Short mmCIF file of C-alpha atoms and ligand atoms in Angstrom, two decimals:
data_model
loop_
_atom_site.label_atom_id
_atom_site.label_comp_id
_atom_site.label_asym_id
_atom_site.label_seq_id
_atom_site.Cartn_x
_atom_site.Cartn_y
_atom_site.Cartn_z
CA UNK A 1 0.01 0.02 0.02
CA UNK A 2 1.23 3.37 -0.96
CA UNK A 3 1.53 6.05 1.80
CA UNK A 4 0.40 9.02 -0.50
CA UNK A 5 -2.49 9.35 -2.86
CA UNK A 6 -1.34 9.49 -6.51
CA UNK A 7 -2.33 13.22 -6.92
CA UNK A 8 -0.17 14.32 -3.99
CA UNK A 9 2.94 14.87 -6.02
CA UNK A 10 1.21 16.28 -8.97
CA UNK A 11 1.02 19.52 -7.04
CA UNK A 12 3.85 21.75 -7.93
CA UNK A 13 4.99 24.71 -5.93
CA UNK A 14 6.09 28.24 -5.77
CA UNK A 15 9.92 28.23 -5.89
CA UNK A 16 10.09 31.80 -4.41
CA UNK A 17 9.24 29.99 -1.14
CA UNK A 18 10.98 26.68 -1.87
CA UNK A 19 14.32 28.28 -2.43
CA UNK A 20 14.14 29.77 1.24
CA UNK A 21 15.72 26.73 3.00
CA UNK A 22 18.63 26.71 0.49
CA UNK A 23 19.19 30.45 1.17
CA UNK A 24 19.00 29.76 5.03
CA UNK A 25 21.52 26.85 4.72
CA UNK A 26 23.89 29.31 2.93
CA UNK A 27 23.47 31.81 5.74
CA UNK A 28 24.11 29.36 8.42
CA UNK A 29 27.32 28.61 6.68
CA UNK A 30 28.35 32.31 7.11
CA UNK A 31 27.34 33.64 3.60
CA UNK A 32 25.29 36.74 3.57
CA UNK A 33 22.72 36.32 0.69
CA UNK A 34 21.00 39.22 -1.18
CA UNK A 35 17.42 38.01 -1.57
CA UNK A 36 15.97 39.10 -4.81
CA UNK A 37 13.61 36.19 -4.98
CA UNK A 38 10.53 36.99 -3.10
CA UNK A 39 7.70 39.19 -4.36
CA UNK A 40 7.26 40.93 -0.94
CA UNK A 41 7.41 44.73 -0.68
CA UNK A 42 9.93 45.86 1.89
CA UNK A 43 7.83 48.68 3.20
CA UNK A 44 6.02 48.57 6.59
CA UNK A 45 2.22 48.10 6.71
CA UNK A 46 0.69 51.67 7.01
CA UNK A 47 0.12 52.91 10.50
CA UNK A 48 -3.64 53.45 9.91
CA UNK A 49 -4.04 49.68 9.23
CA UNK A 50 -1.88 48.73 12.21
CA UNK A 51 -3.92 51.14 14.54
CA UNK A 52 -7.11 49.59 13.40
CA UNK A 53 -5.84 46.00 13.99
CA UNK A 54 -4.65 47.04 17.44
CA UNK A 55 -8.03 48.46 18.38
CA UNK A 56 -9.72 45.44 17.00
CA UNK A 57 -7.57 43.20 19.25
CA UNK A 58 -8.37 45.39 22.32
CA UNK A 59 -11.98 45.00 21.50
CA UNK A 60 -11.42 41.28 21.42
CA UNK A 61 -12.62 40.88 18.00
CA UNK A 62 -10.78 37.59 17.85
CA UNK A 63 -13.61 35.10 17.32
CA UNK A 64 -14.99 33.11 14.41
CA UNK A 65 -16.69 35.34 11.95
CA UNK A 66 -18.72 35.13 8.66
CA UNK A 67 -16.98 32.47 6.43
CA UNK A 68 -17.55 34.62 3.39
CA UNK A 69 -15.95 37.54 5.06
CA UNK A 70 -17.05 40.46 7.07
CA UNK A 71 -20.04 42.18 5.50
CA UNK A 72 -18.24 45.66 6.24
CA UNK A 73 -15.14 44.66 4.27
CA UNK A 74 -17.18 43.19 1.48
CA UNK A 75 -19.17 46.38 1.22
CA UNK A 76 -15.95 48.53 1.17
CA UNK A 77 -14.61 46.15 -1.70
CA UNK A 78 -17.78 46.50 -3.70
CA UNK A 79 -17.58 50.27 -3.50
CA UNK A 80 -13.91 50.19 -4.42
CA UNK A 81 -14.66 47.87 -7.44
CA UNK A 82 -17.41 50.44 -8.58
CA UNK A 83 -15.05 53.33 -8.42
CA UNK A 84 -12.02 51.43 -10.12
CA UNK A 85 -13.92 49.31 -12.57
CA UNK A 86 -17.31 50.89 -12.94
CA UNK A 87 -19.22 47.73 -12.24
CA UNK A 88 -22.00 47.43 -9.77
CA UNK A 89 -21.69 44.28 -7.80
CA UNK A 90 -23.38 43.15 -4.42
CA UNK A 91 -21.15 42.47 -1.37
CA UNK A 92 -22.68 39.03 -1.56
CA UNK A 93 -20.80 38.31 -4.75
CA UNK A 94 -17.56 38.74 -2.79
CA UNK A 95 -15.74 36.02 -0.75
CA UNK A 96 -12.71 36.93 1.41
CA UNK A 97 -9.78 34.43 1.52
CA UNK A 98 -6.51 34.25 3.38
CA UNK A 99 -4.60 36.05 0.65
CA UNK A 100 -5.23 36.17 -3.08
CA UNK A 101 -3.62 32.77 -3.63
CA UNK A 102 -6.34 30.40 -2.29
CA UNK A 103 -8.78 31.71 -4.77
CA UNK A 104 -6.66 30.19 -7.62
CA UNK A 105 -6.85 26.59 -6.51
CA UNK A 106 -10.37 26.86 -5.23
CA UNK A 107 -11.64 28.13 -8.48
CA UNK A 108 -10.00 25.39 -10.42
CA UNK A 109 -11.48 22.81 -8.00
CA UNK A 110 -14.98 24.29 -8.20
CA UNK A 111 -15.17 24.97 -11.90
CA UNK A 112 -13.02 22.22 -13.54
CA UNK A 113 -13.40 18.56 -14.02
CA UNK A 114 -10.67 16.11 -15.03
CA UNK A 115 -9.99 16.67 -18.73
CA UNK A 116 -11.18 20.20 -18.82
CA UNK A 117 -8.65 22.57 -20.39
CA UNK A 118 -7.21 25.56 -18.51
CA UNK A 119 -5.52 28.37 -20.40
CA UNK A 120 -2.93 30.35 -18.48
CA UNK A 121 0.07 32.63 -19.21
CA UNK A 122 3.65 31.25 -19.32
CA UNK A 123 5.83 32.60 -17.91
CA UNK A 124 3.21 33.31 -15.15
CA UNK A 125 2.41 32.92 -11.50
CA UNK A 126 3.38 29.26 -10.92
CA UNK A 127 0.25 28.43 -8.93
CA UNK A 128 -1.96 28.60 -12.04
CA UNK A 129 -0.05 25.58 -13.53
CA UNK A 130 0.57 23.81 -10.15
CA UNK A 131 -2.97 23.10 -9.51
CA UNK A 132 -3.95 22.01 -12.99
CA UNK A 133 -2.31 18.62 -12.84
CA UNK A 134 -3.34 18.05 -9.23
CA UNK A 135 -6.94 18.19 -10.61
CA UNK A 136 -6.25 16.10 -13.58
CA UNK A 137 -7.20 18.94 -15.75
CA UNK A 138 -5.19 19.94 -18.88
CA UNK A 139 -2.61 22.74 -18.87
CA UNK A 140 -2.81 24.91 -21.97
CA UNK A 141 -0.16 27.63 -21.61
CA UNK A 142 -0.14 30.73 -23.68
CA UNK A 143 3.52 31.77 -24.28
CA UNK A 144 4.27 35.39 -23.56
CA UNK A 145 7.11 36.15 -25.84
CA UNK A 146 9.79 38.76 -25.25
CA UNK A 147 9.42 39.94 -28.90
CA UNK A 148 5.86 40.95 -28.25
CA UNK A 149 6.78 42.71 -24.93
CA UNK A 150 5.45 39.72 -23.09
CA UNK A 151 1.80 40.73 -24.00
CA UNK A 152 -1.03 38.29 -24.59
CA UNK A 153 -0.67 36.85 -28.10
CA UNK A 154 -4.15 36.83 -29.67
CA UNK A 155 -3.36 34.46 -32.41
CA UNK A 156 -2.07 31.80 -29.81
CA UNK A 157 -5.29 32.54 -27.83
CA UNK A 158 -7.44 31.74 -30.81
CA UNK A 159 -5.67 28.47 -31.50
CA UNK A 160 -5.98 27.26 -27.91
CA UNK A 161 -9.69 28.13 -27.43
CA UNK A 162 -11.84 25.01 -27.92
CA UNK A 163 -15.08 23.49 -26.53
CA UNK A 164 -12.90 21.90 -23.74
CA UNK A 165 -11.66 25.23 -22.47
CA UNK A 166 -13.11 25.73 -19.00
CA UNK A 167 -11.04 28.49 -17.39
CA UNK A 168 -8.82 31.21 -18.68
CA UNK A 169 -6.33 32.85 -16.35
CA UNK A 170 -5.22 36.42 -16.99
CA UNK A 171 -2.80 38.44 -14.89
CA UNK A 172 -2.22 41.96 -15.52
CA UNK A 173 0.05 43.55 -14.41
CA UNK A 174 1.89 40.39 -14.68
CA UNK A 175 4.10 38.38 -12.52
CA UNK A 176 7.02 37.74 -13.62
CA UNK A 177 7.23 40.00 -16.66
CA UNK A 178 5.70 43.21 -15.34
CA UNK A 179 3.49 43.44 -18.57
CA UNK A 180 0.27 45.23 -18.58
CA UNK A 181 -2.73 44.95 -21.02
CA UNK A 182 -3.99 47.80 -23.03
CA UNK A 183 -7.81 48.31 -23.07
CA UNK A 184 -7.70 47.42 -26.72
CA UNK A 185 -6.03 44.11 -26.06
CA UNK A 186 -8.56 43.34 -23.32
CA UNK A 187 -11.37 44.10 -25.76
CA UNK A 188 -9.98 41.60 -28.37
CA UNK A 189 -9.67 38.90 -25.69
CA UNK A 190 -13.19 39.77 -24.50
CA UNK A 191 -14.74 39.70 -27.92
CA UNK A 192 -13.24 36.29 -28.65
CA UNK A 193 -14.43 34.87 -25.41
CA UNK A 194 -17.97 36.31 -25.96
CA UNK A 195 -17.87 34.82 -29.44
CA UNK A 196 -16.40 31.49 -28.86
CA UNK A 197 -16.79 30.35 -25.14
CA UNK A 198 -19.82 28.85 -23.50
CA UNK A 199 -21.22 31.27 -20.95
CA UNK A 200 -20.01 28.77 -18.20
CA UNK A 201 -16.35 29.27 -19.14
CA UNK A 202 -14.79 31.42 -16.26
CA UNK A 203 -12.15 34.11 -16.70
CA UNK A 204 -9.89 34.35 -13.66
CA UNK A 205 -8.56 37.84 -13.78
CA UNK A 206 -5.70 38.12 -11.15
CA UNK A 207 -5.46 41.82 -10.45
CA UNK A 208 -3.24 41.71 -7.27
CA UNK A 209 -0.86 44.23 -8.79
CA UNK A 210 -3.61 46.62 -9.92
CA UNK A 211 -1.97 49.57 -8.07
CA UNK A 212 1.69 48.80 -9.01
CA UNK A 213 1.72 50.44 -12.54
CA UNK A 214 4.24 53.10 -13.69
CA UNK A 215 4.19 56.18 -15.76
CA UNK A 216 0.71 57.12 -14.60
CA UNK A 217 -0.86 54.32 -16.80
CA UNK A 218 -4.35 53.26 -15.68
CA UNK A 219 -5.32 49.72 -14.67
CA UNK A 220 -7.88 48.09 -16.82
CA UNK A 221 -9.94 45.03 -15.79
CA UNK A 222 -11.52 42.79 -18.38
CA UNK A 223 -14.59 42.68 -16.05
CA UNK A 224 -15.35 46.20 -17.10
CA UNK A 225 -15.93 45.32 -20.74
CA UNK A 226 -19.55 44.95 -21.44
CA UNK A 227 -20.73 41.31 -21.15
CA UNK A 228 -17.61 40.19 -19.22
CA UNK A 229 -18.78 40.82 -15.67
CA UNK A 230 -20.94 37.72 -15.85
CA UNK A 231 -18.07 35.55 -16.78
CA UNK A 232 -15.13 37.08 -14.90
CA UNK A 233 -13.81 36.44 -11.37
CA UNK A 234 -11.81 39.28 -10.25
CA UNK A 235 -9.01 38.45 -7.83
CA UNK A 236 -7.14 40.88 -5.77
CA UNK A 237 -5.98 41.56 -2.25
CA UNK A 238 -3.92 43.48 0.29
CA UNK A 239 -0.50 41.86 0.14
CA UNK A 240 1.17 44.08 -2.51
CA UNK A 241 -0.76 47.21 -2.43
CA UNK A 242 -0.38 47.67 1.30
CA UNK A 243 2.80 45.73 1.75
CA UNK A 244 0.97 43.43 3.92
CA UNK A 245 1.85 39.86 2.86
CA UNK A 246 1.70 38.52 6.27
CA UNK A 247 -1.94 39.80 6.93
CA UNK A 248 -3.21 37.12 4.50
CA UNK A 249 -6.21 39.00 3.11
CA UNK A 250 -7.36 38.56 -0.44
CA UNK A 251 -10.68 38.42 -2.13
CA UNK A 252 -12.56 37.29 -5.18
CA UNK A 253 -15.56 38.96 -6.88
CA UNK A 254 -17.79 36.24 -8.41
CA UNK A 255 -20.15 36.73 -11.35
CA UNK A 256 -23.12 35.69 -9.13
CA UNK A 257 -24.16 35.36 -5.47
CA UNK A 258 -24.79 31.62 -6.09
CA UNK A 259 -21.11 31.03 -7.14
CA UNK A 260 -19.79 33.08 -4.31
CA UNK A 261 -21.78 30.83 -1.87
CA UNK A 262 -19.95 27.80 -3.38
CA UNK A 263 -16.71 29.46 -2.25
CA UNK A 264 -18.13 30.27 1.15
CA UNK A 265 -18.78 26.60 1.63
CA UNK A 266 -15.19 25.76 0.57
CA UNK A 267 -13.94 28.44 3.21
CA UNK A 268 -16.23 26.58 5.76
CA UNK A 269 -14.57 23.29 4.92
CA UNK A 270 -10.95 24.42 4.80
CA UNK A 271 -10.45 27.21 7.34
CA UNK A 272 -13.76 28.43 8.66
CA UNK A 273 -13.03 32.16 8.27
CA UNK A 274 -10.28 34.71 7.95
CA UNK A 275 -9.18 36.57 11.07
CA UNK A 276 -11.78 39.41 11.73
CA UNK A 277 -9.32 41.89 13.12
CA UNK A 278 -7.28 41.63 9.95
CA UNK A 279 -10.31 41.98 7.92
CA UNK A 280 -11.21 45.25 9.72
CA UNK A 281 -7.73 46.42 8.95
CA UNK A 282 -8.34 45.66 5.32
CA UNK A 283 -11.57 47.62 5.46
CA UNK A 284 -9.72 50.70 6.81
CA UNK A 285 -7.06 50.22 4.12
CA UNK A 286 -9.82 50.82 1.52
CA UNK A 287 -11.64 53.61 3.33
CA UNK A 288 -8.86 55.62 4.88
CA UNK A 289 -8.24 59.15 3.30
CA UNK A 290 -4.35 58.51 3.28
CA UNK A 291 -4.59 55.18 1.50
CA UNK A 292 -4.29 56.38 -2.05
CA UNK A 293 -1.34 58.71 -1.27
CA UNK A 294 0.34 55.86 0.73
CA UNK A 295 0.19 53.62 -2.39
CA UNK A 296 1.22 56.50 -4.77
CA UNK A 297 4.40 57.05 -2.73
CA UNK A 298 5.30 53.32 -2.70
CA UNK A 299 4.80 53.09 -6.37
CA UNK A 300 6.94 56.09 -7.05
CA UNK A 301 9.73 54.35 -5.09
CA UNK A 302 9.30 51.17 -7.04
CA UNK A 303 9.50 53.24 -10.27
CA UNK A 304 12.80 54.73 -9.21
CA UNK A 305 14.10 51.33 -8.42
CA UNK A 306 12.88 49.88 -11.65
CA UNK A 307 14.70 52.56 -13.58
CA UNK A 308 17.90 51.88 -11.70
CA UNK A 309 17.56 48.06 -11.93
CA UNK A 310 16.78 47.89 -15.63
CA UNK A 311 19.56 50.41 -16.51
CA UNK A 312 22.11 48.42 -14.44
CA UNK A 313 20.96 45.01 -15.73
CA UNK A 314 21.40 46.03 -19.36
CA UNK A 315 25.00 47.16 -18.59
CA UNK A 316 25.79 43.59 -17.57
CA UNK A 317 27.37 41.73 -20.56
CA UNK A 318 24.97 38.90 -21.59
CA UNK A 319 21.85 40.40 -19.87
CA UNK A 320 19.00 42.01 -21.77
CA UNK A 321 15.89 43.35 -19.94
CA UNK A 322 12.84 44.98 -21.14
CA UNK A 323 11.43 47.76 -18.95
CA UNK A 324 8.46 46.33 -16.95
CA UNK A 325 5.24 48.55 -16.95
CA UNK A 326 4.09 47.34 -13.66
CA UNK A 327 4.78 45.05 -10.65
CA UNK A 328 8.17 45.01 -8.93
CA UNK A 329 9.81 42.39 -11.11
CA UNK A 330 12.37 42.38 -13.86
CA UNK A 331 12.53 39.48 -16.15
CA UNK A 332 15.82 39.67 -18.05
CA UNK A 333 16.81 37.34 -20.96
CA UNK A 334 20.06 35.71 -20.00
CA UNK A 335 20.61 33.68 -23.19
CA UNK A 336 23.92 35.55 -24.03
CA UNK A 337 25.06 35.12 -20.38
CA UNK A 338 24.48 31.42 -20.64
CA UNK A 339 26.54 31.38 -23.92
CA UNK A 340 29.31 33.38 -22.33
CA UNK A 341 29.57 31.01 -19.19
CA UNK A 342 29.13 27.94 -21.59
CA UNK A 343 26.12 27.09 -19.53
CA UNK A 344 24.10 25.46 -22.38
CA UNK A 345 27.08 23.50 -23.53
CA UNK A 346 27.65 22.08 -19.96
CA UNK A 347 23.96 21.40 -19.67
CA UNK A 348 23.87 19.37 -22.84
CA UNK A 349 26.68 17.21 -21.51
CA UNK A 350 24.85 16.36 -18.20
CA UNK A 351 23.72 12.90 -17.82
CA UNK A 352 20.03 12.69 -18.99
CA UNK A 353 18.41 12.08 -15.51
CA UNK A 354 20.16 15.18 -14.24
CA UNK A 355 19.33 17.24 -17.38
CA UNK A 356 15.66 16.40 -16.88
CA UNK A 357 15.77 17.90 -13.46
CA UNK A 358 17.33 21.24 -14.37
CA UNK A 359 17.53 23.88 -17.08
CA UNK A 360 20.34 26.28 -18.06
CA UNK A 361 18.62 29.23 -16.14
CA UNK A 362 18.24 26.96 -13.06
CA UNK A 363 21.98 26.12 -13.30
CA UNK A 364 22.74 30.00 -13.38
CA UNK A 365 20.23 30.57 -10.46
CA UNK A 366 22.09 27.92 -8.34
CA UNK A 367 25.46 29.11 -9.36
CA UNK A 368 24.54 32.66 -8.43
CA UNK A 369 23.19 31.59 -5.06
CA UNK A 370 26.11 29.14 -4.11
CA UNK A 371 29.02 31.06 -5.63
CA UNK A 372 27.90 34.63 -5.71
CA UNK A 373 25.48 35.02 -2.71
CA UNK A 374 22.46 36.32 -4.70
CA UNK A 375 18.96 34.74 -4.91
CA UNK A 376 16.98 35.06 -8.05
CA UNK A 377 14.53 32.62 -9.77
CA UNK A 378 14.94 30.67 -13.01
CA UNK A 379 12.47 30.62 -15.90
CA UNK A 380 10.80 27.24 -14.93
CA UNK A 381 9.67 28.77 -11.62
CA UNK A 382 7.04 30.47 -13.65
CA UNK A 383 5.55 27.57 -15.61
CA UNK A 384 7.28 24.55 -16.73
CA UNK A 385 5.18 23.38 -19.79
CA UNK A 386 6.92 24.68 -22.95
CA UNK A 387 9.58 26.67 -20.94
CA UNK A 388 12.36 24.57 -22.58
CA UNK A 389 15.03 26.63 -24.43
CA UNK A 390 13.94 29.77 -22.63
CA UNK A 391 16.64 31.42 -20.67
CA UNK A 392 15.38 34.01 -18.19
CA UNK A 393 15.57 34.86 -14.67
CA UNK A 394 13.24 36.84 -12.44
CA UNK A 395 14.57 39.59 -10.13
CA UNK A 396 12.48 41.12 -7.51
CA UNK A 397 13.19 44.70 -6.85
CA UNK A 398 11.03 44.95 -3.78
CA UNK A 399 14.16 45.86 -1.75
CA UNK A 400 15.76 49.10 -1.17
CA UNK A 401 18.50 50.56 -3.47
CA UNK A 402 21.62 49.73 -1.38
CA UNK A 403 20.40 46.12 -1.38
CA UNK A 404 19.64 46.23 -5.02
CA UNK A 405 23.06 47.68 -5.84
CA UNK A 406 24.77 45.00 -3.98
CA UNK A 407 22.59 42.22 -5.53
CA UNK A 408 23.22 43.57 -9.03
CA UNK A 409 26.98 43.83 -8.43
CA UNK A 410 26.98 40.08 -7.39
CA UNK A 411 25.05 39.28 -10.52
CA UNK A 412 27.53 41.16 -12.55
CA UNK A 413 30.30 39.05 -11.03
CA UNK A 414 28.48 35.90 -11.59
CA UNK A 415 27.76 36.79 -15.24
CA UNK A 416 31.65 36.92 -16.09
CA UNK A 417 32.90 34.20 -13.68
CA UNK A 418 33.56 31.56 -16.46
CA UNK A 419 36.12 29.62 -14.32
CA UNK A 420 33.65 29.81 -11.22
CA UNK A 421 30.97 28.13 -13.31
CA UNK A 422 33.35 25.46 -14.55
CA UNK A 423 34.14 24.62 -11.05
CA UNK A 424 30.60 24.70 -9.99
CA UNK A 425 29.44 22.34 -12.62
CA UNK A 426 32.37 20.01 -12.25
CA UNK A 427 32.64 19.65 -8.52
CA UNK A 428 29.25 20.03 -7.02
CA UNK A 429 25.90 18.30 -6.89
CA UNK A 430 24.31 21.52 -5.96
CA UNK A 431 22.41 21.76 -9.26
CA UNK A 432 20.08 19.04 -8.11
CA UNK A 433 16.83 20.90 -7.37
N1 LIG B 501 -1.20 36.26 -7.80
C1 LIG B 501 -0.03 36.74 -8.13
C2 LIG B 501 0.12 37.05 -9.62
C3 LIG B 501 1.02 36.93 -7.39
O1 LIG B 501 2.20 37.20 -7.79
C4 LIG B 501 0.77 36.58 -5.93
C5 LIG B 501 1.91 36.82 -4.86
N2 LIG B 501 3.21 36.58 -5.32
C6 LIG B 501 -0.48 36.16 -5.56
C7 LIG B 501 -1.45 35.94 -6.53
C8 LIG B 501 -0.71 35.68 -4.18
O2 LIG B 501 -0.94 36.82 -3.26
P1 LIG B 501 -1.18 36.61 -1.81
O3 LIG B 501 0.09 36.77 -1.09
O4 LIG B 501 -2.21 37.75 -1.34
O5 LIG B 501 -1.82 35.25 -1.44
#
């Protein structure tokens, strides 16, 4: 008898977290690692949120609460959705989750049967792909290509749509590429969906980075396009906009109350409810008069860092990086770097079982961590299917400038360390990952 159910190991992971113990191990051995791997703003949670949480704790608001989320918070979200997307939704269409992440797997569980096809961006947030195999559904990646500025390729989308398509994941601004969608692009996507998809096909619009957009560009949601509100799940949360990743407050807006109630029941089954004192903090985040200004200041700082990081990256021989329009990630192409360090050549010579476990950008990721004390993420951390032959890394610039300066200087050293890489590949088993 097997200990684990077959599906257990079909579930993949998010390497931004998985690499944590490797970093910790290096640190216990006396190395100081610059962490450019996590998508976590380095700012503190605004005082007005902290004050509200403290008051709520003093009021002993620490008991079970509505599994769908506090009505007051859902009301504030419905108001904010009206202001930002011009769609009128009832608070009863909204469900609060512990972060934006749980909505991804829950939606796939609730809407998809085995054999259903799920379209998602690649490179993209890894959890979209991770759950698909766990559910025996079929992953259908849309490749976001560098030549097209990592935007959604409409021709590929047309090719992939078919009667088996059940869910479509969109993520603008996008992790890891920082790409955003123009209104015209969203209109094209929407008109295809309206023309070709059954009304039960659900669009999961992950808008967690809705506020982290540069050069005063607006955020557009596909849900605002006429006809799409009834097919779209808007997912967002408080982790990025308020630098509050540990608060674990996210939400999804469903096309109907009936659908929202399905997720309320999943909440009841999995975790009963989300801490009410944090939900009150989230409500204040939406209602406080200083909130918009607070986000604006944070985004201005991210924009300065972006400009520094992209300029510096492009000065490193072998690295070519486009300027992201949103988020706090850079996604440079390291093809030439891999050539300069002979990474692809070494990769081709690895025994097949090892080759199958790694990729050239993974080898560089491990080399940068173990030999140059800087943590970044490889291409396959953002969707494995179809990522072969693509040599990219993701760098998070959610750290302050002195740290970024140091991290990029380590990367620069790694990028020219031909002998170091030779030593790494020949003497270590560190590339097993
Ligand atoms: N979606 C995307 C695209 C993300 O990048 C993240 C976090 N990295 C999430 C969802 C999850 O956010 P949360 O921490 O609120 O669960």
